[in-house]
Amino acid sequence: GGKDAINTIINSNNEEMQITWTTREHFPNENVSFFYTFDESKHKVWKPCTAYLLDQDYNSGCLFKTEGPTLAISIRNSNGSEELFSKNLKVDFYIKPSPPENVTFFWEEDTVTVSCNKPKRNAWCLRLELQYKSKFDKEWQPRTSKCCSVGEQGFDPRKCYSFRVRLRRLVPQCNVVNFSSDWAAETFWMNGTLLDSCDDDITPQSKTVIVLSGSLAVLLMMLILLILLCKWQRVQMSVLPAIPDPKYPFADLFNDHNGNLQEWLDKNDHVMLQTQLEYEDPESITEAESQQEDGKNSDKQGPLEKIFTFSEAAENNDSKAAEIACLIPASNTTAPFAGFHTLVNDDMYVML
């Protein structure tokens, strides 16, 4: 049952040991102490742990430097007087490699070769694992090769790819547990060009096309808006004609005449009449002149008719009869006027 007390054993790149144990299951409510040694002699010199890992204020692990190929550990009670668990192990079987260093990418057409620095010890126990995917892949595509170079072909130069690499320890030849290093920094490549991310896989030509397309779209929208604005102004003028501001035609009424309407009308009568005549139709002007001449003729005939019928009207004292006699003279009637006798028939008012 002692084996179950150890939770993890990690020899990080054969430089630092990390050992954890199951505190709650095997050492409940007891803050145990940890001792270790790399001494292989009969009289071992035990070293106390100086860097504990805690779990709810209880010691649950220890960190210490790797000093040899074999390790003996001892878990004791809090004061170290009683041993609760012990174990001997080969630290080389628990090596977790460090991430690959100085990773390089070599591109040749659709083939890429990834390599890294070769570790100083036991490089044959390591495998270089490459994973890559494009923006159109949901999962990583893995490739594994001997340390420390791996190649793959079939890359599309039009796609951007994400790459990551790590070192993996062989099991069971070299390790009793399958330990791999942490992933090296992820990189982004497109047709042999290193990018900051696959969101930047826009070629300069594509950028130019996007800029030109955007400019044309803006110009087209401005042209459409201008056409719509002109049409709207026309519609607005036809539906809602502009109302003239009265302050301009009547500015002199208030500026020159202090609001005296009669004075302003007297001064502007001839101007308004002249303006009216200028804008009247010639036919209407001719018709108005004809009517004016007829009016003058009627004014001239009026006194005559009144004179012709005055005697009859005076005799009868009937003004209405006189007007009728004036307007409708009797046939072949002789009317005296200043010693002259005038004959009036049906077709004429006066015959001399």
CSV table of C-alpha atoms in Angstrom, one decimal:
chain,number,residue,atom,x,y,z
A,1,GLY,CA,0.0,0.0,0.0
A,2,GLY,CA,3.0,2.3,0.2
A,3,LYS,CA,3.1,2.8,-3.5
A,4,ASP,CA,-0.3,4.4,-3.5
A,5,ALA,CA,1.0,7.1,-1.2
A,6,ILE,CA,3.0,8.7,-4.0
A,7,ASN,CA,0.9,10.7,-6.4
A,8,THR,CA,3.5,12.0,-8.9
A,9,ILE,CA,7.2,11.7,-9.6
A,10,ILE,CA,8.7,14.2,-12.1
A,11,ASN,CA,12.3,14.6,-12.9
A,12,SER,CA,12.3,17.9,-14.9
A,13,ASN,CA,15.0,17.5,-17.6
A,14,ASN,CA,17.1,15.6,-15.0
A,15,GLU,CA,17.6,18.8,-13.1
A,16,GLU,CA,14.8,19.1,-10.5
A,17,MET,CA,12.6,16.6,-8.8
A,18,GLN,CA,9.0,17.1,-7.8
A,19,ILE,CA,7.3,14.5,-5.7
A,20,THR,CA,3.7,14.7,-4.4
A,21,TRP,CA,1.8,12.4,-2.2
A,22,THR,CA,-1.9,11.8,-1.3
A,23,THR,CA,-2.2,13.6,2.0
A,24,ARG,CA,-5.9,13.1,2.7
A,25,GLU,CA,-6.1,9.4,1.8
A,26,HIS,CA,-3.0,8.2,3.6
A,27,PHE,CA,-2.1,10.9,6.1
A,28,PRO,CA,-5.4,12.5,7.2
A,29,ASN,CA,-5.2,15.3,9.7
A,30,GLU,CA,-1.4,14.9,9.9
A,31,ASN,CA,1.2,17.3,8.6
A,32,VAL,CA,3.9,14.9,7.6
A,33,SER,CA,7.6,15.7,6.9
A,34,PHE,CA,9.6,14.6,3.9
A,35,PHE,CA,13.3,13.4,3.7
A,36,TYR,CA,15.3,12.3,0.6
A,37,THR,CA,18.8,11.1,-0.3
A,38,PHE,CA,20.8,10.3,-3.5
A,39,ASP,CA,23.4,8.5,-1.4
A,40,GLU,CA,23.7,4.8,-2.3
A,41,SER,CA,25.9,3.8,0.7
A,42,LYS,CA,24.8,1.8,3.6
A,43,HIS,CA,24.9,4.8,5.9
A,44,LYS,CA,22.7,7.2,4.0
A,45,VAL,CA,22.6,10.9,4.9
A,46,TRP,CA,19.0,12.1,4.7
A,47,LYS,CA,18.2,15.6,3.7
A,48,PRO,CA,15.0,17.4,4.9
A,49,CYS,CA,12.7,19.0,2.4
A,50,THR,CA,13.2,22.8,2.2
A,51,ALA,CA,10.5,23.6,-0.4
A,52,TYR,CA,7.1,22.1,0.4
A,53,LEU,CA,4.0,22.1,-1.8
A,54,LEU,CA,0.8,22.7,0.3
A,55,ASP,CA,-2.7,21.5,0.1
A,56,GLN,CA,-5.0,23.4,2.5
A,57,ASP,CA,-2.1,24.2,4.8
A,58,TYR,CA,-0.9,20.5,4.8
A,59,ASN,CA,2.4,19.4,3.2
A,60,SER,CA,1.5,17.6,0.0
A,61,GLY,CA,4.8,17.6,-2.0
A,62,CYS,CA,8.4,18.6,-2.2
A,63,LEU,CA,10.7,20.2,-4.7
A,64,PHE,CA,14.5,19.5,-4.7
A,65,LYS,CA,17.5,19.3,-7.0
A,66,THR,CA,18.3,16.2,-8.9
A,67,GLU,CA,21.8,15.0,-7.7
A,68,GLY,CA,22.1,11.4,-8.9
A,69,PRO,CA,20.5,8.5,-10.8
A,70,THR,CA,19.0,6.8,-7.7
A,71,LEU,CA,16.7,8.3,-5.1
A,72,ALA,CA,15.5,7.2,-1.7
A,73,ILE,CA,12.5,9.0,-0.1
A,74,SER,CA,11.0,8.8,3.4
A,75,ILE,CA,7.7,10.3,4.6
A,76,ARG,CA,7.6,10.7,8.4
A,77,ASN,CA,5.4,12.2,11.0
A,78,SER,CA,5.5,15.9,11.8
A,79,ASN,CA,8.6,15.8,14.1
A,80,GLY,CA,10.4,13.2,11.9
A,81,SER,CA,10.7,10.5,14.6
A,82,GLU,CA,8.5,7.9,12.9
A,83,GLU,CA,8.7,6.8,9.3
A,84,LEU,CA,5.3,6.4,7.6
A,85,PHE,CA,6.3,5.6,4.0
A,86,SER,CA,9.6,5.0,2.1
A,87,LYS,CA,10.6,4.2,-1.5
A,88,ASN,CA,13.7,3.8,-3.7
A,89,LEU,CA,13.5,4.7,-7.5
A,90,LYS,CA,15.6,5.4,-10.6
A,91,VAL,CA,15.1,9.1,-11.4
A,92,ASP,CA,16.0,8.5,-15.1
A,93,PHE,CA,12.6,6.7,-15.6
A,94,TYR,CA,10.7,9.8,-14.6
A,95,ILE,CA,12.3,12.4,-16.8
A,96,LYS,CA,10.1,15.1,-18.3
A,97,PRO,CA,12.1,16.8,-21.1
A,98,SER,CA,12.3,20.6,-21.4
A,99,PRO,CA,10.6,22.3,-24.4
A,100,PRO,CA,12.7,22.2,-27.6
A,101,GLU,CA,15.2,25.0,-28.0
A,102,ASN,CA,16.1,27.1,-31.0
A,103,VAL,CA,13.3,25.8,-33.2
A,104,THR,CA,13.8,26.5,-36.9
A,105,PHE,CA,11.6,26.1,-40.0
A,106,PHE,CA,12.9,25.4,-43.5
A,107,TRP,CA,10.5,25.8,-46.4
A,108,GLU,CA,11.0,24.4,-49.9
A,109,GLU,CA,7.9,24.7,-52.1
A,110,ASP,CA,5.2,22.7,-50.3
A,111,THR,CA,7.5,20.9,-47.9
A,112,VAL,CA,8.5,22.2,-44.4
A,113,THR,CA,11.3,20.8,-42.2
A,114,VAL,CA,11.3,21.6,-38.4
A,115,SER,CA,14.4,21.1,-36.3
A,116,CYS,CA,15.7,22.1,-32.8
A,117,ASN,CA,18.8,21.8,-30.7
A,118,LYS,CA,19.9,18.3,-29.8
A,119,PRO,CA,19.9,17.6,-26.0
A,120,LYS,CA,23.3,16.7,-24.5
A,121,ARG,CA,22.1,13.5,-22.8
A,122,ASN,CA,20.1,10.6,-24.1
A,123,ALA,CA,18.8,12.2,-27.3
A,124,TRP,CA,18.0,8.7,-28.6
A,125,CYS,CA,15.2,8.6,-25.9
A,126,LEU,CA,13.4,11.6,-27.4
A,127,ARG,CA,11.1,12.1,-30.3
A,128,LEU,CA,10.3,15.5,-31.9
A,129,GLU,CA,6.5,15.9,-32.2
A,130,LEU,CA,5.2,18.4,-34.7
A,131,GLN,CA,1.5,19.5,-34.8
A,132,TYR,CA,0.0,21.9,-37.4
A,133,LYS,CA,-3.3,23.1,-38.7
A,134,SER,CA,-4.8,25.7,-41.0
A,135,LYS,CA,-7.7,28.0,-40.3
A,136,PHE,CA,-9.9,25.4,-42.1
A,137,ASP,CA,-8.8,22.5,-39.8
A,138,LYS,CA,-10.7,21.8,-36.6
A,139,GLU,CA,-8.0,19.5,-35.1
A,140,TRP,CA,-4.2,19.4,-35.0
A,141,GLN,CA,-2.4,17.2,-37.5
A,142,PRO,CA,0.4,15.4,-35.7
A,143,ARG,CA,3.8,14.2,-37.1
A,144,THR,CA,6.6,12.6,-35.1
A,145,SER,CA,10.2,11.9,-35.9
A,146,LYS,CA,13.5,11.2,-34.3
A,147,CYS,CA,15.1,14.0,-32.4
A,148,CYS,CA,15.7,16.5,-33.6
A,149,SER,CA,14.1,17.1,-37.0
A,150,VAL,CA,10.8,16.4,-38.6
A,151,GLY,CA,9.5,17.1,-42.1
A,152,GLU,CA,6.1,17.2,-43.8
A,153,GLN,CA,4.9,18.0,-47.3
A,154,GLY,CA,1.7,19.0,-49.0
A,155,PHE,CA,1.3,22.5,-47.5
A,156,ASP,CA,-0.9,24.8,-49.5
A,157,PRO,CA,0.9,28.1,-50.2
A,158,ARG,CA,-2.4,30.0,-50.1
A,159,LYS,CA,-3.2,28.9,-46.5
A,160,CYS,CA,-1.9,30.1,-43.2
A,161,TYR,CA,-0.7,27.3,-40.8
A,162,SER,CA,-0.2,27.2,-37.1
A,163,PHE,CA,2.8,25.1,-35.9
A,164,ARG,CA,3.9,23.9,-32.5
A,165,VAL,CA,6.5,21.3,-31.4
A,166,ARG,CA,7.5,19.5,-28.3
A,167,LEU,CA,9.8,16.6,-27.2
A,168,ARG,CA,8.4,13.3,-26.0
A,169,ARG,CA,10.1,10.7,-23.9
A,170,LEU,CA,10.0,7.1,-25.2
A,171,VAL,CA,8.0,4.5,-23.2
A,172,PRO,CA,9.0,1.9,-21.9
A,173,GLN,CA,12.5,2.1,-23.3
A,174,CYS,CA,13.4,5.2,-21.3
A,175,ASN,CA,10.5,6.1,-19.1
A,176,VAL,CA,8.0,4.3,-17.0
A,177,VAL,CA,5.5,7.2,-17.5
A,178,ASN,CA,4.7,8.9,-20.7
A,179,PHE,CA,6.1,12.4,-20.2
A,180,SER,CA,6.3,15.1,-22.9
A,181,SER,CA,7.7,18.5,-22.7
A,182,ASP,CA,5.6,21.6,-22.7
A,183,TRP,CA,4.8,23.0,-26.2
A,184,ALA,CA,7.3,25.5,-27.6
A,185,ALA,CA,5.9,28.9,-28.6
A,186,GLU,CA,3.3,28.6,-31.4
A,187,THR,CA,4.2,30.1,-34.7
A,188,PHE,CA,2.3,31.1,-37.8
A,189,TRP,CA,3.5,30.6,-41.4
A,190,MET,CA,2.2,31.2,-44.9
A,191,ASN,CA,4.2,30.0,-47.9
A,192,GLY,CA,7.5,30.3,-46.0
A,193,THR,CA,6.7,33.7,-44.4
A,194,LEU,CA,6.4,34.1,-40.7
A,195,LEU,CA,3.3,36.0,-39.5
A,196,ASP,CA,2.2,37.4,-36.2
A,197,SER,CA,-1.1,35.4,-36.5
A,198,CYS,CA,-3.2,33.7,-39.1
A,199,ASP,CA,-5.5,36.8,-39.0
A,200,ASP,CA,-2.8,38.6,-40.9
A,201,ASP,CA,-2.7,36.3,-43.9
A,202,ILE,CA,-3.8,39.1,-46.3
A,203,THR,CA,-1.5,39.7,-49.1
A,204,PRO,CA,-0.6,43.3,-50.3
A,205,GLN,CA,-2.6,42.7,-53.4
A,206,SER,CA,-5.7,41.7,-51.4
A,207,LYS,CA,-5.2,44.9,-49.3
A,208,THR,CA,-5.1,47.0,-52.5
A,209,VAL,CA,-8.2,45.4,-53.9
A,210,ILE,CA,-10.0,45.9,-50.6
A,211,VAL,CA,-9.0,49.6,-50.5
A,212,LEU,CA,-10.1,50.2,-54.1
A,213,SER,CA,-13.4,48.4,-53.6
A,214,GLY,CA,-14.1,50.4,-50.5
A,215,SER,CA,-13.3,53.7,-52.2
A,216,LEU,CA,-15.5,52.8,-55.2
A,217,ALA,CA,-18.3,51.8,-52.9
A,218,VAL,CA,-18.1,55.2,-51.0
A,219,LEU,CA,-18.1,57.2,-54.3
A,220,LEU,CA,-21.1,55.2,-55.6
A,221,MET,CA,-23.0,55.9,-52.4
A,222,MET,CA,-22.2,59.6,-52.5
A,223,LEU,CA,-23.4,59.7,-56.2
A,224,ILE,CA,-26.6,58.0,-55.3
A,225,LEU,CA,-27.2,60.3,-52.4
A,226,LEU,CA,-26.6,63.3,-54.6
A,227,ILE,CA,-29.1,62.1,-57.2
A,228,LEU,CA,-31.7,61.4,-54.5
A,229,LEU,CA,-31.1,64.8,-53.0
A,230,CYS,CA,-31.7,66.6,-56.4
A,231,LYS,CA,-34.8,64.5,-57.0
A,232,TRP,CA,-36.1,65.3,-53.5
A,233,GLN,CA,-35.6,69.0,-54.1
A,234,ARG,CA,-37.6,68.8,-57.3
A,235,VAL,CA,-40.4,66.9,-55.6
A,236,GLN,CA,-40.4,69.3,-52.7
A,237,MET,CA,-40.6,72.3,-55.0
A,238,SER,CA,-43.5,70.8,-56.9
A,239,VAL,CA,-45.4,69.6,-53.9
A,240,LEU,CA,-44.5,72.3,-51.5
A,241,PRO,CA,-43.6,75.5,-53.5
A,242,ALA,CA,-41.6,78.1,-51.8
A,243,ILE,CA,-43.5,80.9,-50.1
A,244,PRO,CA,-42.0,84.3,-50.9
A,245,ASP,CA,-41.0,86.3,-47.9
A,246,PRO,CA,-43.2,89.4,-47.7
A,247,LYS,CA,-40.6,91.5,-46.1
A,248,TYR,CA,-38.7,92.1,-49.3
A,249,PRO,CA,-41.5,93.4,-51.6
A,250,PHE,CA,-42.8,95.6,-48.8
A,251,ALA,CA,-39.5,96.8,-47.4
A,252,ASP,CA,-40.0,100.4,-48.6
A,253,LEU,CA,-43.5,100.5,-46.9
A,254,PHE,CA,-41.8,100.4,-43.5
A,255,ASN,CA,-38.4,101.9,-44.4
A,256,ASP,CA,-39.5,104.9,-46.5
A,257,HIS,CA,-43.1,105.4,-45.4
A,258,ASN,CA,-43.0,104.3,-41.7
A,259,GLY,CA,-45.9,101.9,-42.3
A,260,ASN,CA,-48.2,104.6,-43.9
A,261,LEU,CA,-50.2,102.3,-46.3
A,262,GLN,CA,-52.1,105.1,-48.0
A,263,GLU,CA,-48.9,107.1,-48.8
A,264,TRP,CA,-47.2,104.0,-50.1
A,265,LEU,CA,-50.2,103.1,-52.3
A,266,ASP,CA,-50.3,106.6,-53.8
A,267,LYS,CA,-46.7,106.4,-54.6
A,268,ASN,CA,-46.8,102.9,-56.0
A,269,ASP,CA,-50.0,103.1,-58.0
A,270,HIS,CA,-48.4,103.9,-61.3
A,271,VAL,CA,-45.7,101.4,-60.7
A,272,MET,CA,-48.2,98.6,-60.0
A,273,LEU,CA,-50.2,99.6,-63.1
A,274,GLN,CA,-47.1,99.7,-65.3
A,275,THR,CA,-46.0,96.3,-64.0
A,276,GLN,CA,-49.5,94.9,-64.6
A,277,LEU,CA,-49.5,96.2,-68.1
A,278,GLU,CA,-46.1,94.7,-68.8
A,279,TYR,CA,-47.1,91.3,-67.8
A,280,GLU,CA,-50.6,91.3,-69.4
A,281,ASP,CA,-51.3,89.4,-72.5
A,282,PRO,CA,-51.4,91.6,-75.6
A,283,GLU,CA,-54.8,90.3,-76.6
A,284,SER,CA,-56.2,91.3,-73.2
A,285,ILE,CA,-54.6,94.7,-73.5
A,286,THR,CA,-56.2,95.2,-76.9
A,287,GLU,CA,-59.5,94.0,-75.5
A,288,ALA,CA,-59.2,96.4,-72.6
A,289,GLU,CA,-58.4,99.3,-74.9
A,290,SER,CA,-61.4,98.5,-77.0
A,291,GLN,CA,-63.6,98.4,-74.0
A,292,GLN,CA,-62.1,101.8,-72.9
A,293,GLU,CA,-62.9,103.3,-76.3
A,294,ASP,CA,-66.4,102.0,-76.2
A,295,GLY,CA,-66.7,103.5,-72.7
A,296,LYS,CA,-65.6,106.9,-74.0
A,297,ASN,CA,-68.1,106.7,-76.9
A,298,SER,CA,-70.9,105.8,-74.6
A,299,ASP,CA,-69.8,108.8,-72.4
A,300,LYS,CA,-70.1,111.0,-75.5
A,301,GLN,CA,-73.4,109.7,-76.6
A,302,GLY,CA,-74.8,109.8,-73.1
A,303,PRO,CA,-75.3,113.6,-72.9
A,304,LEU,CA,-76.8,113.6,-76.4
A,305,GLU,CA,-79.2,110.9,-75.6
A,306,LYS,CA,-80.0,112.7,-72.4
A,307,ILE,CA,-80.5,116.0,-74.2
A,308,PHE,CA,-82.6,114.3,-76.9
A,309,THR,CA,-84.9,112.8,-74.3
A,310,PHE,CA,-84.7,115.6,-71.8
A,311,SER,CA,-87.9,117.3,-73.0
A,312,GLU,CA,-89.9,114.2,-73.0
A,313,ALA,CA,-88.6,113.3,-69.6
A,314,ALA,CA,-89.4,116.8,-68.3
A,315,GLU,CA,-92.9,116.6,-69.7
A,316,ASN,CA,-93.6,113.2,-68.1
A,317,ASN,CA,-91.4,113.7,-65.0
A,318,ASP,CA,-90.5,110.2,-65.3
A,319,SER,CA,-86.7,109.6,-65.1
A,320,LYS,CA,-87.0,105.9,-65.7
A,321,ALA,CA,-89.0,106.5,-68.9
A,322,ALA,CA,-86.3,109.0,-70.0
A,323,GLU,CA,-83.6,106.4,-69.5
A,324,ILE,CA,-85.6,103.9,-71.5
A,325,ALA,CA,-86.2,106.4,-74.2
A,326,CYS,CA,-82.5,107.2,-74.2
A,327,LEU,CA,-81.4,103.6,-74.6
A,328,ILE,CA,-84.1,102.6,-77.1
A,329,PRO,CA,-85.0,105.5,-79.4
A,330,ALA,CA,-88.1,105.3,-81.4
A,331,SER,CA,-88.0,104.5,-85.1
A,332,ASN,CA,-87.6,107.5,-87.4
A,333,THR,CA,-87.9,110.0,-84.5
A,334,THR,CA,-86.8,113.6,-85.0
A,335,ALA,CA,-85.1,115.1,-82.0
A,336,PRO,CA,-84.5,118.9,-81.8
A,337,PHE,CA,-81.0,120.0,-80.7
A,338,ALA,CA,-79.8,123.7,-80.7
A,339,GLY,CA,-82.0,124.6,-83.7
A,340,PHE,CA,-81.2,121.4,-85.5
A,341,HIS,CA,-83.5,118.4,-86.0
A,342,THR,CA,-81.8,115.0,-85.8
A,343,LEU,CA,-83.4,111.9,-87.2
A,344,VAL,CA,-83.0,108.7,-85.3
A,345,ASN,CA,-83.9,105.4,-86.9
A,346,ASP,CA,-83.6,101.7,-85.8
A,347,ASP,CA,-80.0,101.2,-86.8
A,348,MET,CA,-78.5,104.4,-85.5
A,349,TYR,CA,-78.6,106.5,-82.5
A,350,VAL,CA,-78.2,109.8,-84.4
A,351,MET,CA,-78.5,110.8,-88.0
A,352,LEU,CA,-77.5,114.4,-89.1
